XYZ file of C-alpha atoms in Angstrom:
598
model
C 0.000 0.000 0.000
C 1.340 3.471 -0.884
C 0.647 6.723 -2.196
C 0.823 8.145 -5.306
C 1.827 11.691 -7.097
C 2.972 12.918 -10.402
C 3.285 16.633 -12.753
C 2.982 15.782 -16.346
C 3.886 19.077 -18.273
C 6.747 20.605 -20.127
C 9.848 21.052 -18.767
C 8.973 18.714 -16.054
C 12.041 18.913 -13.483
C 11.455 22.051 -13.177
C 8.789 20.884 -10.558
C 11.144 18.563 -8.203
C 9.812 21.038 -5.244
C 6.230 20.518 -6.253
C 6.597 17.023 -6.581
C 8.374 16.612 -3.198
C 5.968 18.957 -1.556
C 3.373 16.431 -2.780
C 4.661 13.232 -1.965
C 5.516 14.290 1.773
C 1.590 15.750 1.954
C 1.385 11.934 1.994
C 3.826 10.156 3.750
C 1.505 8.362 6.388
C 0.447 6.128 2.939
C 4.298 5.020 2.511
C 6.229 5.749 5.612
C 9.045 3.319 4.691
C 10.803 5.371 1.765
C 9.920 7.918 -1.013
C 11.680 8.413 -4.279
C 11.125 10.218 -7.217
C 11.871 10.379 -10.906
C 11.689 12.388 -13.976
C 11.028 12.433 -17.719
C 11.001 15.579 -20.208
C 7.308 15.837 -19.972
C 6.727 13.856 -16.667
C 7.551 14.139 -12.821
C 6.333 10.803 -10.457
C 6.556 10.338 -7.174
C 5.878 7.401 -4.836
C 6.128 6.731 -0.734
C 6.292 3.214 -0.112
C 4.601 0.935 2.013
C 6.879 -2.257 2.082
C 4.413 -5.257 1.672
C 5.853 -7.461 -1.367
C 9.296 -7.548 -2.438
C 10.884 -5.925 0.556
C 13.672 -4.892 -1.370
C 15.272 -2.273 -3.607
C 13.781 -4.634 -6.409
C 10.675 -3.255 -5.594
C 10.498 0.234 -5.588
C 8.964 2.922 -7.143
C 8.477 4.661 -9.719
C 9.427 1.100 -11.325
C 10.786 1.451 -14.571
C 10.094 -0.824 -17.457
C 12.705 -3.241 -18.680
C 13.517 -0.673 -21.678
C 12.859 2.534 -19.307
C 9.650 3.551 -21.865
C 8.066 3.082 -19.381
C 7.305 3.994 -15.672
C 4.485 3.099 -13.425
C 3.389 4.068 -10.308
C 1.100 1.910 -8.256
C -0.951 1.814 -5.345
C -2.877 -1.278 -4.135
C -2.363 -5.007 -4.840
C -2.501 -6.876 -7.621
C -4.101 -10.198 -5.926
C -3.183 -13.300 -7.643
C 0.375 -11.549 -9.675
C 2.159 -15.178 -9.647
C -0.401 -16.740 -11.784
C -0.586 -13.606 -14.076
C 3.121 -13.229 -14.359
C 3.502 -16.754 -15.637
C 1.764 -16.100 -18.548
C 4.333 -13.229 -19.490
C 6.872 -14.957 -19.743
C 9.164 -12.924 -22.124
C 9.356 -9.774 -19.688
C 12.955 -9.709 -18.509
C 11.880 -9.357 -15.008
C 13.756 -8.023 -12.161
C 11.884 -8.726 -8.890
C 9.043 -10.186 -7.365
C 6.654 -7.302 -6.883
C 3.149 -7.380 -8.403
C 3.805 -4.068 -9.857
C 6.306 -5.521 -12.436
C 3.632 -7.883 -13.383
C 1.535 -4.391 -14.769
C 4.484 -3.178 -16.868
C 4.628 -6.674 -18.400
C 1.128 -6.474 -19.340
C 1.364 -3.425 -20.720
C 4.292 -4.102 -22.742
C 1.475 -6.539 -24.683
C -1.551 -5.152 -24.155
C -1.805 -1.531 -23.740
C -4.753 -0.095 -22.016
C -6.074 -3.496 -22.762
C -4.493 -4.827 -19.794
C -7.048 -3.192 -17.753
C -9.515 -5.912 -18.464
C -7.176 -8.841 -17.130
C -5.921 -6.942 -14.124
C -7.804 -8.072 -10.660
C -7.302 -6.313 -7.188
C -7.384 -3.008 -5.332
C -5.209 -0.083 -7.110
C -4.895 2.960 -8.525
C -2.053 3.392 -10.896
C -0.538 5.608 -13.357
C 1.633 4.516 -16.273
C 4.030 7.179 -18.251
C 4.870 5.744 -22.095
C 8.132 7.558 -23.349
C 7.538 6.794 -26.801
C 3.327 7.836 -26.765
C 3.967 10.959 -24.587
C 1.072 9.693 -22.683
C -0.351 9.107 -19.610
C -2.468 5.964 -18.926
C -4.064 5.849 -15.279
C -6.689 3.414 -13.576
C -9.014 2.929 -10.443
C -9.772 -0.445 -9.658
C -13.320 -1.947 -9.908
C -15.370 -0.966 -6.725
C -12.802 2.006 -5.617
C -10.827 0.457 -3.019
C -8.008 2.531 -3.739
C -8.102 6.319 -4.023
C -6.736 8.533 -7.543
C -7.654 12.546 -7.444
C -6.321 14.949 -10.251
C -6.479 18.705 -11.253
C -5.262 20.731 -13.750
C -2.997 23.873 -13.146
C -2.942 26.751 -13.874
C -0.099 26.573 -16.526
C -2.457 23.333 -17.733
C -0.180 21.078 -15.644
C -1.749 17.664 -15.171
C -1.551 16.734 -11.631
C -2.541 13.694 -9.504
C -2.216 11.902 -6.870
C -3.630 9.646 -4.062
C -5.339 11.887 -1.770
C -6.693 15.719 -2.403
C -3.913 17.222 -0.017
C -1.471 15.849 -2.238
C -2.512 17.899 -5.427
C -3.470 21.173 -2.745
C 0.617 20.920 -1.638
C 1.768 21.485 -5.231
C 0.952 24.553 -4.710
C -0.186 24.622 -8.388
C -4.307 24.841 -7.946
C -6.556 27.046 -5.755
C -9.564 24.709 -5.190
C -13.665 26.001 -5.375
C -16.266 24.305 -3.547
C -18.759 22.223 -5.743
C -22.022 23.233 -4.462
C -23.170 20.006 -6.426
C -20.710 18.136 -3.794
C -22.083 19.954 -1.096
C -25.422 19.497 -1.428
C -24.891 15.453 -1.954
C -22.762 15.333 1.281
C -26.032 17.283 3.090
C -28.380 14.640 1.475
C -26.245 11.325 2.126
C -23.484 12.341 4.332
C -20.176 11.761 2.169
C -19.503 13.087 -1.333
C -20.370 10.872 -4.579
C -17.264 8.531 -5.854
C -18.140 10.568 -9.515
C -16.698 13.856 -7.816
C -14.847 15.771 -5.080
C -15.666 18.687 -2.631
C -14.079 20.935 -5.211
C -14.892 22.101 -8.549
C -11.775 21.969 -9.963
C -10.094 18.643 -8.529
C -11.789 15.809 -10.177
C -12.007 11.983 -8.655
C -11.705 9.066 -11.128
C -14.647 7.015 -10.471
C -14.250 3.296 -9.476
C -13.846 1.024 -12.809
C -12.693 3.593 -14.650
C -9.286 4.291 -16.965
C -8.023 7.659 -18.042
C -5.508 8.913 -20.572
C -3.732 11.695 -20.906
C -2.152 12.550 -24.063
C -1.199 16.102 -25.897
C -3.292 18.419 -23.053
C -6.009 16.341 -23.282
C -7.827 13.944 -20.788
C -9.919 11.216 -21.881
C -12.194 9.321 -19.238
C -14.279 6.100 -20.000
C -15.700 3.151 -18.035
C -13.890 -0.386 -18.258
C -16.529 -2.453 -16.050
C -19.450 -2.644 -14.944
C -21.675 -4.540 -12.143
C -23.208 -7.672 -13.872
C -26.734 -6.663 -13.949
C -28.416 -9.863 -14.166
C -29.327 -12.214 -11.293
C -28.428 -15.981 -12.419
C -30.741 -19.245 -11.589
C -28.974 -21.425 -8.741
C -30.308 -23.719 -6.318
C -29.053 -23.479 -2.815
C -27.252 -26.568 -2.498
C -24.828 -25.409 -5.600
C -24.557 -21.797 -4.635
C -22.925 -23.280 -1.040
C -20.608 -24.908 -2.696
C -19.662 -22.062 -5.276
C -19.390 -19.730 -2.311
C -17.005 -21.424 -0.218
C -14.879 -22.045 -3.155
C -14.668 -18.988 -4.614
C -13.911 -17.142 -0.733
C -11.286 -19.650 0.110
C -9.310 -18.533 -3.033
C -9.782 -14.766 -2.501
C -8.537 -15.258 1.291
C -5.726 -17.275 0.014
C -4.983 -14.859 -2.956
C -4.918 -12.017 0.013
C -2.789 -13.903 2.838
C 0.318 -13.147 -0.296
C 2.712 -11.067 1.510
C 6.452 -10.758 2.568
C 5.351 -9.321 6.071
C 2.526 -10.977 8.682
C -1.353 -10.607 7.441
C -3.652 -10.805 10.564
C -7.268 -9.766 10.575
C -10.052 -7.863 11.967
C -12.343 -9.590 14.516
C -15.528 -7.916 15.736
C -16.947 -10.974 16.497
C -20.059 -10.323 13.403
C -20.625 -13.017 11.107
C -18.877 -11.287 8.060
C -15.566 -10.757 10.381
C -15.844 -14.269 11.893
C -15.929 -16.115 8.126
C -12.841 -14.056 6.817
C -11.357 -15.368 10.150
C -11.913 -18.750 10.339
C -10.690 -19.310 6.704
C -7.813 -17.525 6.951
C -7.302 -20.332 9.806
C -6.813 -23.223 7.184
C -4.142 -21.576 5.738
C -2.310 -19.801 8.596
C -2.865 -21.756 11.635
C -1.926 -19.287 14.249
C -3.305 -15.904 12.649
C -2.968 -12.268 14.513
C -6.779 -11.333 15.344
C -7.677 -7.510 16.617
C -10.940 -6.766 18.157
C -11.979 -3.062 19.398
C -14.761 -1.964 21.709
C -16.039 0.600 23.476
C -15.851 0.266 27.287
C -20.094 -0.116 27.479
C -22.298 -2.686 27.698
C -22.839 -3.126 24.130
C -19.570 -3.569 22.554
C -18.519 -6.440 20.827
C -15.686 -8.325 22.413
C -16.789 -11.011 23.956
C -18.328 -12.162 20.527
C -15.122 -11.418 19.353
C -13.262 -13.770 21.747
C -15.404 -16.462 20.924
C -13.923 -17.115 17.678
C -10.386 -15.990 18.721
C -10.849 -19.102 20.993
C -12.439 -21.195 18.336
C -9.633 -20.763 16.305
C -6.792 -20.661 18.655
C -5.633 -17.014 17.080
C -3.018 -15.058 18.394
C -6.249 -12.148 19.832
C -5.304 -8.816 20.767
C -8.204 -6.526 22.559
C -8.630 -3.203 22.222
C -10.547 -1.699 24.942
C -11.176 2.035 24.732
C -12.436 4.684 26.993
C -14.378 7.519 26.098
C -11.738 9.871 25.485
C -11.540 13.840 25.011
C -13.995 13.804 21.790
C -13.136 16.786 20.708
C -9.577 16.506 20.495
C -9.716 12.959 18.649
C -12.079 14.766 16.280
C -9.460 17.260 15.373
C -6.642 15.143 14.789
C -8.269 12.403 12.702
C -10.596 14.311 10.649
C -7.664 15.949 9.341
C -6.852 12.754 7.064
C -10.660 12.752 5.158
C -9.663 15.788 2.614
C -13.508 16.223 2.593
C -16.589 16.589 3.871
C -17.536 13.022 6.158
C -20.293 12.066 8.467
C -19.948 7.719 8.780
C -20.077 7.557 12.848
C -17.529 5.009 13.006
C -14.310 6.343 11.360
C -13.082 6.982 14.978
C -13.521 4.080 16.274
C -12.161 2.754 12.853
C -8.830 4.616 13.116
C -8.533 3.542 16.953
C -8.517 0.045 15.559
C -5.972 0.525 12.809
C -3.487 2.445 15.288
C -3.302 -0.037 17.609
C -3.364 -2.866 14.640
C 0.010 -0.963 13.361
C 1.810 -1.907 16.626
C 1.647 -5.549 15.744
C 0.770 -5.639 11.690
C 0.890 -4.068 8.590
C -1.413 -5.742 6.865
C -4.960 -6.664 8.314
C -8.291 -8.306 6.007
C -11.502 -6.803 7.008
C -14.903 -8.073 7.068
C -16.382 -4.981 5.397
C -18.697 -5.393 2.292
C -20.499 -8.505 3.784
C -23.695 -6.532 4.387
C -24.097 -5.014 0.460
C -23.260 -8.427 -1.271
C -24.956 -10.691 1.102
C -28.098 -8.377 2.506
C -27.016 -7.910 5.968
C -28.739 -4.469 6.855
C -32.114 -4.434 8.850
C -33.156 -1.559 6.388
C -33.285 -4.186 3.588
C -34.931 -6.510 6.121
C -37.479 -3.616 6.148
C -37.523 -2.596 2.122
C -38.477 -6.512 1.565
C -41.298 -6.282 4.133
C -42.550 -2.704 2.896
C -42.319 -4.247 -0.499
C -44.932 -6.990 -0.145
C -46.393 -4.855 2.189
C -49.790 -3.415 -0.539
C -49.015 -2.635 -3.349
C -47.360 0.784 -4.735
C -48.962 0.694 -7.987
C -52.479 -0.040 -6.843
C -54.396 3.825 -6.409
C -57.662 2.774 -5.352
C -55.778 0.848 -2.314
C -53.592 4.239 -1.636
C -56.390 6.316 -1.837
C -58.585 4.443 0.111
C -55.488 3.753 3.250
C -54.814 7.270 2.971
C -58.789 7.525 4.314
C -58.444 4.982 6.573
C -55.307 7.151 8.300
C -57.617 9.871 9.311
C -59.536 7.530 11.608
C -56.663 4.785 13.046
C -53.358 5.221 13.115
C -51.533 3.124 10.696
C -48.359 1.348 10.835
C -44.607 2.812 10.407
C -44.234 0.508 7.183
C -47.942 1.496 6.179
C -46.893 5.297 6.353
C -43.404 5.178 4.518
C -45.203 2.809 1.652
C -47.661 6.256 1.258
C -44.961 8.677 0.895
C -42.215 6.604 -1.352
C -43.645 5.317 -4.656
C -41.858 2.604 -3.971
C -38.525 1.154 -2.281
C -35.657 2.486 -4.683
C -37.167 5.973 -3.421
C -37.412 5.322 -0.319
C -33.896 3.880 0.251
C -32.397 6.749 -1.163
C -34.640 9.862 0.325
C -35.016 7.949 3.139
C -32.683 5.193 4.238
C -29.864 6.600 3.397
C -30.959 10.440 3.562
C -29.661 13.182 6.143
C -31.120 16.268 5.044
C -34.062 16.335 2.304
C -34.472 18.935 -0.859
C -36.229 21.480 1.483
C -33.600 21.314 4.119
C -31.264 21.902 2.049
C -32.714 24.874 0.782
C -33.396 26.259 3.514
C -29.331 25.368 4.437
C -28.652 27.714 1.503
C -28.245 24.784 -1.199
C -30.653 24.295 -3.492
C -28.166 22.693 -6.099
C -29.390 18.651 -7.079
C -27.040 16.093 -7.688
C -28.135 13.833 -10.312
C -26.802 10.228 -8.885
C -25.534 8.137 -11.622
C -25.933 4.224 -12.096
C -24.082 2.668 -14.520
C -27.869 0.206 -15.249
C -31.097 0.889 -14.764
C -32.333 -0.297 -11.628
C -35.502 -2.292 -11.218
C -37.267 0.122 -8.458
C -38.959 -2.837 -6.427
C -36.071 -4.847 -6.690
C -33.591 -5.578 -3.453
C -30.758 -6.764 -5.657
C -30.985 -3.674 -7.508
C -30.802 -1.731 -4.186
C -27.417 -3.704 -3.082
C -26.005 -2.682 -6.600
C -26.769 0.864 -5.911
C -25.335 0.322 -3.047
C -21.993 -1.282 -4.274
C -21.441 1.857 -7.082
C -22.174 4.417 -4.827
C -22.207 3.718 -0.455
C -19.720 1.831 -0.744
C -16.423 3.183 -2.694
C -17.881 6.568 -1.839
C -18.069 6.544 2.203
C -16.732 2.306 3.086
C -13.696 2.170 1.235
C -13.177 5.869 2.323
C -13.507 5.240 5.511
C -11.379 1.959 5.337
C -8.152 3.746 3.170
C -8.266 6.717 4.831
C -8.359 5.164 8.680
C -5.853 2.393 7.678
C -3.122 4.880 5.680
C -3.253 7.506 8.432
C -2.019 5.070 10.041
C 0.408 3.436 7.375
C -1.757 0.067 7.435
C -3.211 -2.013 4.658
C -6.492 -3.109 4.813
C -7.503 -5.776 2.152
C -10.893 -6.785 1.423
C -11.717 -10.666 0.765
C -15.394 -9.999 0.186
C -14.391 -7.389 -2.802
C -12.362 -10.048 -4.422
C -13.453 -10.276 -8.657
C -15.091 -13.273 -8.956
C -16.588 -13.739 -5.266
C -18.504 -10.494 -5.718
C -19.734 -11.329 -8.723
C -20.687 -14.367 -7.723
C -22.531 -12.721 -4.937
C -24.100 -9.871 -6.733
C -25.571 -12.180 -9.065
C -27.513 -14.338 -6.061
C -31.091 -14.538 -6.449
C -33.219 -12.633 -3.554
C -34.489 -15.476 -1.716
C -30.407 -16.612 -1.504
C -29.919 -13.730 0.559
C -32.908 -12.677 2.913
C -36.415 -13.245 3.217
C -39.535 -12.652 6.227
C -37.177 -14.326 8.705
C -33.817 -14.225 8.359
C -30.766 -12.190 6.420
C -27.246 -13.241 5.071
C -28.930 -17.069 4.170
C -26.020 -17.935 1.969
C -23.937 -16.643 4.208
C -25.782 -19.022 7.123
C -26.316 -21.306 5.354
C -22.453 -22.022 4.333
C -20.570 -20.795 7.413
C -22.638 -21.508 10.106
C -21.016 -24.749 10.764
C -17.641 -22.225 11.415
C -19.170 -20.057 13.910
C -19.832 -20.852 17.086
C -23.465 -21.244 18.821
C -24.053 -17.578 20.016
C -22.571 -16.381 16.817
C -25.122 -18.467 14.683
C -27.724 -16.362 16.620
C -26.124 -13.272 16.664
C -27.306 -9.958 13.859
C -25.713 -7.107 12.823
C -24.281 -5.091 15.859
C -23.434 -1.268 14.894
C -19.429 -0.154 15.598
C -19.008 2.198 18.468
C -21.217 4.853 20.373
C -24.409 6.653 18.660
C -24.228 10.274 17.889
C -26.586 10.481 21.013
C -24.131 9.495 23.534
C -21.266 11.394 22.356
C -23.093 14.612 22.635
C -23.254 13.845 26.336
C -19.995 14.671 26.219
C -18.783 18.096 27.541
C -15.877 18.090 25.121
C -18.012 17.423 21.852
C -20.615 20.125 22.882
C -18.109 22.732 23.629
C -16.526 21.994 20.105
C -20.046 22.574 18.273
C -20.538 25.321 19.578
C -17.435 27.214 18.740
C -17.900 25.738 15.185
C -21.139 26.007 14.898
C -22.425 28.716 16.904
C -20.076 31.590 15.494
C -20.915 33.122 12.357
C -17.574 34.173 11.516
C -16.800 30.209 11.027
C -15.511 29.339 7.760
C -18.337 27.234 6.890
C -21.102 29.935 6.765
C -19.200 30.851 3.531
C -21.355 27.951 2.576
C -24.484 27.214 4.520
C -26.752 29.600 6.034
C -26.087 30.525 9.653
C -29.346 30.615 10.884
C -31.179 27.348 9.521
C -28.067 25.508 11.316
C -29.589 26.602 14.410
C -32.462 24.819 14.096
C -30.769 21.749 13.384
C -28.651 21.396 16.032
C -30.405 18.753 18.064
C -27.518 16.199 19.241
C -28.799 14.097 16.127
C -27.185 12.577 13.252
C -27.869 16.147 11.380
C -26.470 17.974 13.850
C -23.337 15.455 13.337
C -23.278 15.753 9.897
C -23.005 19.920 10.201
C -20.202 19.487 12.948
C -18.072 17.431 10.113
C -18.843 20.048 7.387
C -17.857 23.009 9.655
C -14.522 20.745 11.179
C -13.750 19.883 7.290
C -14.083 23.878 6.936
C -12.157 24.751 9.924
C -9.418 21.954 8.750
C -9.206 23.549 5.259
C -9.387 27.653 5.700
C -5.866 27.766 4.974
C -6.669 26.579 1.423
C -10.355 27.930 0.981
């Protein structure tokens, strides 16, 4: 895992300052060395995190076996042994999976794109073409920002305070941005905060070449659910997540894993156990009744891990607030990227590379809400008037149920996932915040309104490379940790996406084929367990003195930087120790964070 940079423009060493200032913006992503190197037209630069081929064999920018070429990568390539046995006339010169990419695009081109599995973003200088080819893998594990200067320098790089360093842009808010963080409480994977810095969505490739930027998709979500009986989707499943934890254990330092004691966490976990007998397990929890450890130590004991505890106080809010929010670059409201950094800090005293459990819920249907959208589905029917009409009467004399009143108000439960579900502040709020600006969300199919699957896919192109795999990079590189992803692995998501309905919830129960193959590797109270929220609610943390005190001198003073962009006076009515007033509190600390550059 690393971090990424690079100038392309004329007279390109002319930059080496800009370039350095960038790459040290970002030296939590590689802590272990940082180098940099130069064409005519280009300037790279690269920190390294040291995960495969420990040695100088395996640095970057990696040059091609003619020099071309030179790449810069961040992310894995899962799987690179395989794939670099069938390039067999690259003269290679280490072991890194980042090689592998230079051999592939010594054949293929851009084509290679298609071929290449894993979490990365890259960027590839060609000599010869004067051109830049760059890529994001498939559900946006891996971060890639870029801008143009002001002398039409192209500039990118892993993280937005990377490209603000150079020195080379002055960024403007996107109202556009602004008004999706307000509605869903992160900012779309299609854009950034600014204007004028530009995100390359997940799955997609861009090229650079003569001033010019060219963007276009390379994949897409398989939009079709496939015909499988239970009994062969079992055995599918297990075989396709043994081989994307064993493709992910590949590393020249120790892999451990997450634990929260869930069922997602607990499968990863007792897999990895048939191919690493005494794995390094990490569990974190709140010091309150509700946390998760002893579910956690459960399985540790099941599985005879090496299990490391992380029990955490309530601690000065405030403070903890201000020091980690610095590392989002934007705009973030997901409750549980403190707790989520607190894990990864104390994961870095004993590993740098952890898998995670995360995705479980999206692929497999894990989230009450769905639980709910199935039930409000088969509820009465959306497209039947004379039945609204005639409920809508029956309201005015008996009170109706909550599932009764959102089926009147959504038309049906595509709307009311999105402007409700997974909605912080509707269209009127927001105008009366002072944006009225719509974002127009994109899907890359057209999704069956009534349908669940269709929900989980809107889910996997937007929630989750937008605010999960945020929230995971972000967390894990402030802390120079790599988090990998066995659920997000090519052919097991597929695989999962493509599940019929009844495969993955119903009335009764969620996760079946999830149940239904693991249970036998979870232990009794784990069988029984559902899904658990990570840390404290919003609720209890505004108990807190600390957290209070900082609202109010964010929030409560007009001459805060953030009533350059929301009106002063609606805030006031919003601040309520809810999740709203949480969401303006990380707007006004990502304004406070940024003033310098705003």
């Amino acid at each position: 895992m690393c971090g990424i940079a690079g100038i392309i423009t004329k007279n390109a060493r002319n930059y080496q300052e800009h370039i350095r200032k960038m790459t040290d913006a970002i030296a939590h992503r590689g802590p272990d060395s940082a180098h940099l190197e130069f064409y005519e037209n280009a300037a790279l630069g690269h920190r390294r995190l040291s995960i495969i081929d420990l040695s100088e064999n395996g640095k970057q920018p990696m040059f091609s076996s003619t020099g071309k070429e030179c790449i810069v990568l961040n992310g894995e390539i899962y799987g690179y042994q395989e794939i670099k046995k069938q390039y067999p006339e690259y003269p290679y010169h280490g072991e890194s999976d980042t090689e592998v990419i230079l051999a592939m695009y010594q054949r293929k081109q851009e084509k290679l794109i298609h071929d290449l599995p894993g979490m990365f973003a890259f960027a590839i200088w060609d000599e010869e073409k004067q051109q830049l080819f760059c890529a994001r893998d498939r559900f946006g594990e891996k971060p890639f920002y870029y801008a143009f200067g002001s002398n039409n320098e192209f500039i990118f790089a892993s993280e937005i305070k990377a490209i603000l360093a150079s020195g080379l842009i002055q960024p403007e808010i996107s109202q556009e941005a602004l008004s999706h963080y307000l509605q869903y409480g992160y900012v779309s994977s299609y854009q950034s905060i600014y204007s004028n810095i530009f995100t390359l969505p997940p799955a997609h490739q861009l090229v650079w070449k003569d001033g010019e930027v060219g963007v276009s998709r390379y994949y897409s979500l398989p939009s079709k659910d496939r015909t499988i009986s239970l009994a062969e989707a079992k055995e599918e499943f297990i075989y396709l997540l043994k081989n994307a934890i064993k493709k992910q254990l590949i590393a020249d330092v120790e892999v451990g894993s997450f634990l929260s004691g869930g069922l997602d966490s607990s499968s990863v976990v007792a897999l990895v156990s048939e191919f690493l007998p005494h794995q390094t397990t990490i569990s974190f929890g709140y010091d309150h009744k509700d946390n998760e450890l002893k579910y956690a130590k459960e399985i540790a004991l099941k599985y005879n891990t090496n299990h490391i505890e992380v029990h955490e106080k309530k601690k000065d809010l405030a403070t903890s607030l201000l020091k980690v929010s610095r590392f989002l670059d934007e705009p973030f409201a997901d409750t549980s990227y403190l707790p989520h950094y607190e894990i990864c800090q104390n994961a870095r005293k004993n590993l740098t590379v952890v898998l995670s459990g995360d995705v479980g819920d999206e692929l497999f249907g894990g989230y009450d809400f769905y639980n709910v959208e199935n039930k409000l589905r088969n509820h009465f029917s959306y497209k039947n008037i004379i039945a609204r009409f005639g409920l809508k009467l029956y309201q005015n004399f008996r009170k109706t149920s909550f599932l009764t009143r959102k089926n009147l108000k959504h038309p049906d439960i595509l709307d009311f996932h999105l402007n409700f579900v997974r909605n912080a502040f509707d269209k009127e709020e927001r105008r009366l915040l002072g944006v009225p600006t719509e974002y127009l969300q994109e899907y890359t199919f057209k999704p069956d309104p009534d349908s669940l699957n269709d929900i989980m896919r809107v889910d996997l192109e937007n929630y989750v490379p937008a605010n999960m795999m945020v929230k995971s990079d972000r967390m894990a590189m402030a802390n120079s940790l790599e988090v990998r992803t066995p659920f997000l692995d090519l052919d097991f998501a597929e695989f999962c996406i493509q599940l019929p309905e009844n495969l993955k919830l119903n009335n009764e129960n969620d996760k079946i084929i999830l149940r239904e193959t693991m249970g036998s590797y979870w232990t009794e109270i784990i069988r029984n367990r559902h899904k658990q929220g990570f840390g404290l609610g919003v609720q209890n943390w505004f108990e807190e003195e600390n957290l209070i005190s900082l609202s109010n001198d964010l929030l409560k003073d007009r001459n805060q930087k953030v009533f350059s962009y929301i009106d002063f006076d609606a805030v006031q009515k919003f601040l309520n120790k809810d999740h709203k007033h949480w969401n303006l509190l990380q707007l006004a600390l990502w304004a406070h964070n940024n003033q310098s550059v705003l």
